[in-house]
PDB file of C-alpha atoms in Angstrom:
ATOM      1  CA  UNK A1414     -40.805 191.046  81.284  1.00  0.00           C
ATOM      2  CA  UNK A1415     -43.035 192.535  84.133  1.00  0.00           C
ATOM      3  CA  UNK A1416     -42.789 189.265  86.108  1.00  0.00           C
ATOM      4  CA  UNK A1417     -39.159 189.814  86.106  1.00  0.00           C
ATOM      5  CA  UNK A1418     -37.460 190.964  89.565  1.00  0.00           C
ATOM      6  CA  UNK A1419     -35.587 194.461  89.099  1.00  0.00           C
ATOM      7  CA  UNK A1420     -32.094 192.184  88.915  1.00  0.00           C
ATOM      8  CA  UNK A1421     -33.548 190.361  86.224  1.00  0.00           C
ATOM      9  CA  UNK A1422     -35.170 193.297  84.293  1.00  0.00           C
ATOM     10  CA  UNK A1423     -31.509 195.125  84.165  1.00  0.00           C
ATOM     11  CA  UNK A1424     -29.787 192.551  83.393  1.00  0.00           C
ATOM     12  CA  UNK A1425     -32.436 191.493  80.138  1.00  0.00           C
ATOM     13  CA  UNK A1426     -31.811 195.293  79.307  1.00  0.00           C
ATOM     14  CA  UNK A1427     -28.242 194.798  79.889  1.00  0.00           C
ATOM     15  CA  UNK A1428     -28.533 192.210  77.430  1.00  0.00           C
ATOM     16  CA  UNK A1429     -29.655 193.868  74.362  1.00  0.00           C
ATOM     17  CA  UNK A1430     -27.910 196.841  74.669  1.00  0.00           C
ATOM     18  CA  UNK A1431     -24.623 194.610  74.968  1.00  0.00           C
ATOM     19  CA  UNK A1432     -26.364 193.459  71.222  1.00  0.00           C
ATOM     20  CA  UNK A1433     -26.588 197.001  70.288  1.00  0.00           C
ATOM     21  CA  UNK A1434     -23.628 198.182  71.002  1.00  0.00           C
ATOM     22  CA  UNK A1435     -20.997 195.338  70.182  1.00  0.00           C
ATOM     23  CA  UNK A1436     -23.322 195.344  66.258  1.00  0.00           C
ATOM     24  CA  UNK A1437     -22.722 199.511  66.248  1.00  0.00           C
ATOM     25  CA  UNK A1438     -20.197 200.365  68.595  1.00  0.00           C
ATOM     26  CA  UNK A1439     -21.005 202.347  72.056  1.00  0.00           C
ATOM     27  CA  UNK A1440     -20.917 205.985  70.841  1.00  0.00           C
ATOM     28  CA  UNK A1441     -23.049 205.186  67.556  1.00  0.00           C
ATOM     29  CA  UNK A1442     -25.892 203.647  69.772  1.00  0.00           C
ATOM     30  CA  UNK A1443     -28.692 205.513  71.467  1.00  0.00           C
ATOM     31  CA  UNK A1444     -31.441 204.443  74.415  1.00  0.00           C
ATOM     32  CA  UNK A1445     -34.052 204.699  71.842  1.00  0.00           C
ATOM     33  CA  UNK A1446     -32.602 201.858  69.762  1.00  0.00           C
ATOM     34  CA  UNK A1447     -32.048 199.549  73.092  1.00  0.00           C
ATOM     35  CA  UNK A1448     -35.433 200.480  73.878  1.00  0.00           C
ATOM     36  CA  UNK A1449     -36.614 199.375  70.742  1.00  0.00           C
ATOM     37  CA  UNK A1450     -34.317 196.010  70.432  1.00  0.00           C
ATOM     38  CA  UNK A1451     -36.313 195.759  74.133  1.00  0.00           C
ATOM     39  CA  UNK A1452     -39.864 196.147  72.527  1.00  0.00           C
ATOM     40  CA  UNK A1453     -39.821 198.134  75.747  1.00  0.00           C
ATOM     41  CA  UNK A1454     -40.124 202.452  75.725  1.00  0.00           C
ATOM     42  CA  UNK A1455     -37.576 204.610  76.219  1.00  0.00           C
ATOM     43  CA  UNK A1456     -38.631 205.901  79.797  1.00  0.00           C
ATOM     44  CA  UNK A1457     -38.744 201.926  80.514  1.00  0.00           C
ATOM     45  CA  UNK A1458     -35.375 201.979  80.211  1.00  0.00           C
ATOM     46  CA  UNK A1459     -35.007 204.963  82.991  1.00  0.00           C
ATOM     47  CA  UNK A1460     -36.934 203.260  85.308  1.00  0.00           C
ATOM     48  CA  UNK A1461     -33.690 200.983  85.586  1.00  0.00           C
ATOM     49  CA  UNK A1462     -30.709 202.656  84.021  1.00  0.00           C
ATOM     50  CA  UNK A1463     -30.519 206.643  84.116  1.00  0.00           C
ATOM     51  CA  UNK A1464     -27.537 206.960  81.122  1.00  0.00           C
ATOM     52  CA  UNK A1465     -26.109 204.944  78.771  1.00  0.00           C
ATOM     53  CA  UNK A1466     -23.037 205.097  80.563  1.00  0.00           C
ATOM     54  CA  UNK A1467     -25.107 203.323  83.613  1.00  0.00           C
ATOM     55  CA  UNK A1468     -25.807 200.833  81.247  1.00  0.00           C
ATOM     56  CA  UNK A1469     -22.126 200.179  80.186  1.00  0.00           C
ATOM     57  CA  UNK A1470     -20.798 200.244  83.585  1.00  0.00           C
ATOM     58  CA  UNK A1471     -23.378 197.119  84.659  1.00  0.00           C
ATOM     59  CA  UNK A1472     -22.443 195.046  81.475  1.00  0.00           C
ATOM     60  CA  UNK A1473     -18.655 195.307  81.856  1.00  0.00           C
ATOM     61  CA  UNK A1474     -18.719 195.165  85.858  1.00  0.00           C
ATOM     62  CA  UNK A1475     -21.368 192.206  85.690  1.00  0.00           C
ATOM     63  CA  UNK A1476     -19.397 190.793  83.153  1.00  0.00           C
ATOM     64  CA  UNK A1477     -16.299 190.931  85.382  1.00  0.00           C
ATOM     65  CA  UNK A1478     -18.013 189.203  88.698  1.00  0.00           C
ATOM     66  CA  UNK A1479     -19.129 186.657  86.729  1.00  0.00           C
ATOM     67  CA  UNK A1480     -15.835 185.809  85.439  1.00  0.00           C
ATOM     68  CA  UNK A1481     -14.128 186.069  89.208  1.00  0.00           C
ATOM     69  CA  UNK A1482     -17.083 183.620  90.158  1.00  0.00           C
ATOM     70  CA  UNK A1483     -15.836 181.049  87.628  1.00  0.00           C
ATOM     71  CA  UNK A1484     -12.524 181.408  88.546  1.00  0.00           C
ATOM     72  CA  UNK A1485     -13.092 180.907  92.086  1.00  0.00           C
ATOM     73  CA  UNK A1486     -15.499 178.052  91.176  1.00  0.00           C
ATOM     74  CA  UNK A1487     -12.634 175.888  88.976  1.00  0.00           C
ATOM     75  CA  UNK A1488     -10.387 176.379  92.654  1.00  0.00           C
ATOM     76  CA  UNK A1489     -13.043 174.957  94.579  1.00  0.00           C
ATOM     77  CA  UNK A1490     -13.961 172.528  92.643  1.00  0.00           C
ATOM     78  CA  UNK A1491      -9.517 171.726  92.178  1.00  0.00           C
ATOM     79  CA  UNK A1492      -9.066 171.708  95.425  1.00  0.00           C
ATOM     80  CA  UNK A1493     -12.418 169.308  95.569  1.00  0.00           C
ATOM     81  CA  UNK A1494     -10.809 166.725  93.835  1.00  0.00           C
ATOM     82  CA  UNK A1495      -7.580 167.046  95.298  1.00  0.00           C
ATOM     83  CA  UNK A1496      -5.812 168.394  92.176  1.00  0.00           C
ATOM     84  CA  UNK A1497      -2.171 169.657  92.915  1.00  0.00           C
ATOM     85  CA  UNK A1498      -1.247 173.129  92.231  1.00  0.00           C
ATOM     86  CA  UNK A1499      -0.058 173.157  89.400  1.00  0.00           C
ATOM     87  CA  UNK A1500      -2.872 171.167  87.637  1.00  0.00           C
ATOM     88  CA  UNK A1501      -5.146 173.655  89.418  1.00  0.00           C
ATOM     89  CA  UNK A1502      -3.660 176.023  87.576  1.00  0.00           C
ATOM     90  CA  UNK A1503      -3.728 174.664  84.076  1.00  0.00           C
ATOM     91  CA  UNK A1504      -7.418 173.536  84.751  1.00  0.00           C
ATOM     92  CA  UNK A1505      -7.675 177.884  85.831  1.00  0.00           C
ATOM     93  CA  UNK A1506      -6.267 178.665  82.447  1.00  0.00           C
ATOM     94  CA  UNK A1507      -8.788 176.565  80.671  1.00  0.00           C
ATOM     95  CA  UNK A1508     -11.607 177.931  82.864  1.00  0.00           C
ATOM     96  CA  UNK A1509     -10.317 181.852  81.666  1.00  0.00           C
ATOM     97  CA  UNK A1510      -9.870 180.819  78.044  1.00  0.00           C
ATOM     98  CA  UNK A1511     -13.521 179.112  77.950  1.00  0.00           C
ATOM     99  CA  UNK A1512     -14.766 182.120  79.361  1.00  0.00           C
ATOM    100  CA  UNK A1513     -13.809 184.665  76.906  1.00  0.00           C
ATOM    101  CA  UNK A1514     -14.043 182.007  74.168  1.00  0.00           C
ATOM    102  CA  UNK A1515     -18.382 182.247  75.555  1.00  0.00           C
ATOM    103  CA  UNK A1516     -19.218 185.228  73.652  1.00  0.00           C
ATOM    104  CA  UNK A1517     -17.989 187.582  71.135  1.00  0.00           C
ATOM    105  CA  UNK A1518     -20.235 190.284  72.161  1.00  0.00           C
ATOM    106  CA  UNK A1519     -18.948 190.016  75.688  1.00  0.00           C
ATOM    107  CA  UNK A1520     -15.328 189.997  74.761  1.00  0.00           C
ATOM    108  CA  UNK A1521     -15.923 193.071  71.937  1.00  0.00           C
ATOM    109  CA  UNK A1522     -17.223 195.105  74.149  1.00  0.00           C
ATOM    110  CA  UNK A1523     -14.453 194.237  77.289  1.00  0.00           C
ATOM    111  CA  UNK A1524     -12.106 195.037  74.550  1.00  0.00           C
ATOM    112  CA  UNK A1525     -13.450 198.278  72.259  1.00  0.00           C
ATOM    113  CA  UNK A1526     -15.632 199.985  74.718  1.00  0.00           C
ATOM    114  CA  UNK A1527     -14.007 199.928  78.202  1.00  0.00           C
ATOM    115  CA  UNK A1528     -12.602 203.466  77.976  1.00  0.00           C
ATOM    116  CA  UNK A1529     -15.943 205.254  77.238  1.00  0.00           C
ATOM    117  CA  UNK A1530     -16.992 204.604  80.769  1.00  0.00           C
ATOM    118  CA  UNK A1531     -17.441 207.394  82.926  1.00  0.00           C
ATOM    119  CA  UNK A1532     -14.601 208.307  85.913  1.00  0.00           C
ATOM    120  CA  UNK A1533     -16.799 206.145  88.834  1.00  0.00           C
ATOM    121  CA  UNK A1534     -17.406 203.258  86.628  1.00  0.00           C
ATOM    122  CA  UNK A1535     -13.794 203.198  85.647  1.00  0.00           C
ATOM    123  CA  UNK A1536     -12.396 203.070  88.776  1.00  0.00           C
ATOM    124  CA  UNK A1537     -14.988 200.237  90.180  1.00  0.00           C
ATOM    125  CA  UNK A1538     -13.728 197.850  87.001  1.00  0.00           C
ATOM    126  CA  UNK A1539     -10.531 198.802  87.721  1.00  0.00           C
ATOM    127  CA  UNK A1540     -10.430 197.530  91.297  1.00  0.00           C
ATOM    128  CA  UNK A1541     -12.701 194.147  90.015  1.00  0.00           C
ATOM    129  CA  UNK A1542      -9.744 193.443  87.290  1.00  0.00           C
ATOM    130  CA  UNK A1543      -7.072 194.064  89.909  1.00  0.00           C
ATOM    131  CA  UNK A1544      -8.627 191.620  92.128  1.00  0.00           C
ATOM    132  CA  UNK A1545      -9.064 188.925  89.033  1.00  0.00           C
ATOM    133  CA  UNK A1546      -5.016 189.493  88.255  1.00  0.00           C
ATOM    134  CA  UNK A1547      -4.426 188.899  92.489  1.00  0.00           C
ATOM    135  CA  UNK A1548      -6.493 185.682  91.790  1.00  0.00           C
ATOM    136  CA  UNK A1549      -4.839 184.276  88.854  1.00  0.00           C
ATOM    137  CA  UNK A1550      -1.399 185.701  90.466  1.00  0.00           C
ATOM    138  CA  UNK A1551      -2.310 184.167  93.899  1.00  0.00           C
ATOM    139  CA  UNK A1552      -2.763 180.733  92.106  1.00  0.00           C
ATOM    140  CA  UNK A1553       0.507 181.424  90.291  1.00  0.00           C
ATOM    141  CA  UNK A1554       2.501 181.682  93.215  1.00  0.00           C
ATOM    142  CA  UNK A1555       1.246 178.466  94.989  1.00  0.00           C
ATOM    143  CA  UNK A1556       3.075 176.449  91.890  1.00  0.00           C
ATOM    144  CA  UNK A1557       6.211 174.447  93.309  1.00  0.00           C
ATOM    145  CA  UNK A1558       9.405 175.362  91.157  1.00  0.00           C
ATOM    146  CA  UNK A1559       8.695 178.500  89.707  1.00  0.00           C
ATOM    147  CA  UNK A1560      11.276 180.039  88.638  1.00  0.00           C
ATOM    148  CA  UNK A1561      11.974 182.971  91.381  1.00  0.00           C
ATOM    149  CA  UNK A1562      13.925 185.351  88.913  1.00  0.00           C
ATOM    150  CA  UNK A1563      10.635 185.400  87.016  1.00  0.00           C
ATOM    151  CA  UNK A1564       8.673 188.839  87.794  1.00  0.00           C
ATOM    152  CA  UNK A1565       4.975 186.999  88.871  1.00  0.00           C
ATOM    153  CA  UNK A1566       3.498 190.560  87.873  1.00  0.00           C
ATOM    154  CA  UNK A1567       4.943 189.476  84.293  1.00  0.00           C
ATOM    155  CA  UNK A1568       4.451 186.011  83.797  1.00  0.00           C
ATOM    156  CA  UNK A1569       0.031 187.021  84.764  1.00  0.00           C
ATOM    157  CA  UNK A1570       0.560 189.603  82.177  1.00  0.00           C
ATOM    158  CA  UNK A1571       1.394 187.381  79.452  1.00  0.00           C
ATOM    159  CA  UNK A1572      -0.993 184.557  80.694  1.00  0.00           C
ATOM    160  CA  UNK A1573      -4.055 186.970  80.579  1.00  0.00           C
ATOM    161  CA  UNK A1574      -2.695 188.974  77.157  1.00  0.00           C
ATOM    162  CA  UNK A1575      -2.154 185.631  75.289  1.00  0.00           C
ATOM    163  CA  UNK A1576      -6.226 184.349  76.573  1.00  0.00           C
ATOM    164  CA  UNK A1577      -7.683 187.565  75.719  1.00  0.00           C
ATOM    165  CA  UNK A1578      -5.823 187.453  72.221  1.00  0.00           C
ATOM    166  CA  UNK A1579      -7.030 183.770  71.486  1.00  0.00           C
ATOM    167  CA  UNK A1580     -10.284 184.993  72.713  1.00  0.00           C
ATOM    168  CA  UNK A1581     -10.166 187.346  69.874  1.00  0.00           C
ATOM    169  CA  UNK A1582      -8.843 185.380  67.125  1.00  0.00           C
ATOM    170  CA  UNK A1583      -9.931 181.998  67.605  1.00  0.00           C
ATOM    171  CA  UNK A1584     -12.622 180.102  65.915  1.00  0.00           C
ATOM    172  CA  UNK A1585     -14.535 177.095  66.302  1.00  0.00           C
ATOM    173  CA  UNK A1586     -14.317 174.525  63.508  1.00  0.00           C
ATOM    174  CA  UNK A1587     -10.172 174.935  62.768  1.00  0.00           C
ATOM    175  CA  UNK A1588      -7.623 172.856  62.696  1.00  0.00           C
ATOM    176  CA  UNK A1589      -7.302 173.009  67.116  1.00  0.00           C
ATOM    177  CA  UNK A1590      -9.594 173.213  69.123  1.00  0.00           C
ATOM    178  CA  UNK A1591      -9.598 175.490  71.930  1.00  0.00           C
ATOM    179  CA  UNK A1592      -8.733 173.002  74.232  1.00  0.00           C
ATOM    180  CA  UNK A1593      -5.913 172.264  72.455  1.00  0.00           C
ATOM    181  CA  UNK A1594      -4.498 175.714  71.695  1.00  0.00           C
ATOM    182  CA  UNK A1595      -4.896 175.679  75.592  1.00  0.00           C
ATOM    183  CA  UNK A1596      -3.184 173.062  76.677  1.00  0.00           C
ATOM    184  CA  UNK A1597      -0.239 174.344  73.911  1.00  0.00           C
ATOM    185  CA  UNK A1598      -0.140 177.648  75.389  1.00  0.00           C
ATOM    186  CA  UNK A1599       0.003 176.285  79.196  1.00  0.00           C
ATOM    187  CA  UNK A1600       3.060 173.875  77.888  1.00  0.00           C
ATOM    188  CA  UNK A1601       4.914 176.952  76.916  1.00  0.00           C
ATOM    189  CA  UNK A1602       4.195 178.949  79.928  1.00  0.00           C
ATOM    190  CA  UNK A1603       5.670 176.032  81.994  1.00  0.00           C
ATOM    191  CA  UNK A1604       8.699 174.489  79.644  1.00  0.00           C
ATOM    192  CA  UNK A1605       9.016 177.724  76.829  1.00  0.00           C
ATOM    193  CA  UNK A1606       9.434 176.956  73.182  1.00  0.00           C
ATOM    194  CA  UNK A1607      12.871 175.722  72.847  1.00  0.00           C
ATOM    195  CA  UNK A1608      13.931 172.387  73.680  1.00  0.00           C
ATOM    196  CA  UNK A1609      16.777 171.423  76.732  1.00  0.00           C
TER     197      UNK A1609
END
């Protein structure tokens, strides 16, 4: 680890404490047993990351620029190839759901620990998740024929509730795939469930 550049040091830190704490929660885990998941000592740790909290905050805000960055990459790379919006879109969805789909730790510590961090750290992954719902809104409203009645506000709701959720409950090796489970769930947020 001492070749590592600072960056790279907090973020292999970052790593086993996001071990840690999605295998015994947050509030049950100390620096001592990140330091020693680290092979590293416990004033190692302080050298990078004063508080646990600290340590929190860069794992779920990391977490979150990393996810815009995908995002913004499957856009480019649509608007690369000439996709039209709405494809865009779909190929956006399957981008998100991949995403949280990439690791359970990740996504059980987005989901179970979020509201231990601190006031400062709060507000900062507040403002990061506001600007991921602009994005996938944004892309939203570039679709032709959406329905104007619709509430946009509501419709990226539901779109990032229902990816989150089959981030949660899906796994590998059943009867869909989560391509397919994709693909279903974009074909209901563009037709609905009942037939003309």
């Amino acid at each position: 680890m001492l070749r590592l550049s600072m960056e790279k040091r907090k973020d292999y830190i970052a790593a086993i404490a996001a071990k840690v704490f999605s295998e015994k929660g947050y509030k049950s885990s100390s620096l001592q047993e990140i330091a020693d998941y680290a092979k590293i000592s416990k004033a190692g740790i302080y050298h990078y990351f004063k508080t646990k909290d600290e340590i929190l905050g860069h794992i779920l805000i990391k977490n979150t620029d990393i996810f815009m960055g995908k995002l913004i990459n499957s856009i480019n790379d649509s608007k690369k190839k000439g996709l039209n919006q709405r494809d865009s879109f779909e190929k956006l969805i399957s981008t998100f759901a991949r995403h949280i789909q990439s690791s359970g730790k990740r996504r059980l510590i987005m989901a179970r620990e979020m509201h231990n961090l601190t006031d400062d750290y709060q507000k900062e992954l507040y403002i990061k998740q506001q600007n991921l719902f602009n994005l996938i809104k944004g892309e939203l409203l570039k679709i032709e024929n959406l329905d104007k009645k619709l509430d946009p506000n509501i419709i990226t709701f539901m779109i990032i509730g229902t990816m989150n959720w089959i981030g949660r409950w899906y796994k590998d090796g059943k009867k869909l795939d989560l391509d397919a489970i994709t693909k279903q769930n974009i074909r209901i947020f563009f037709h609905g469930m009942l037939k003309n």
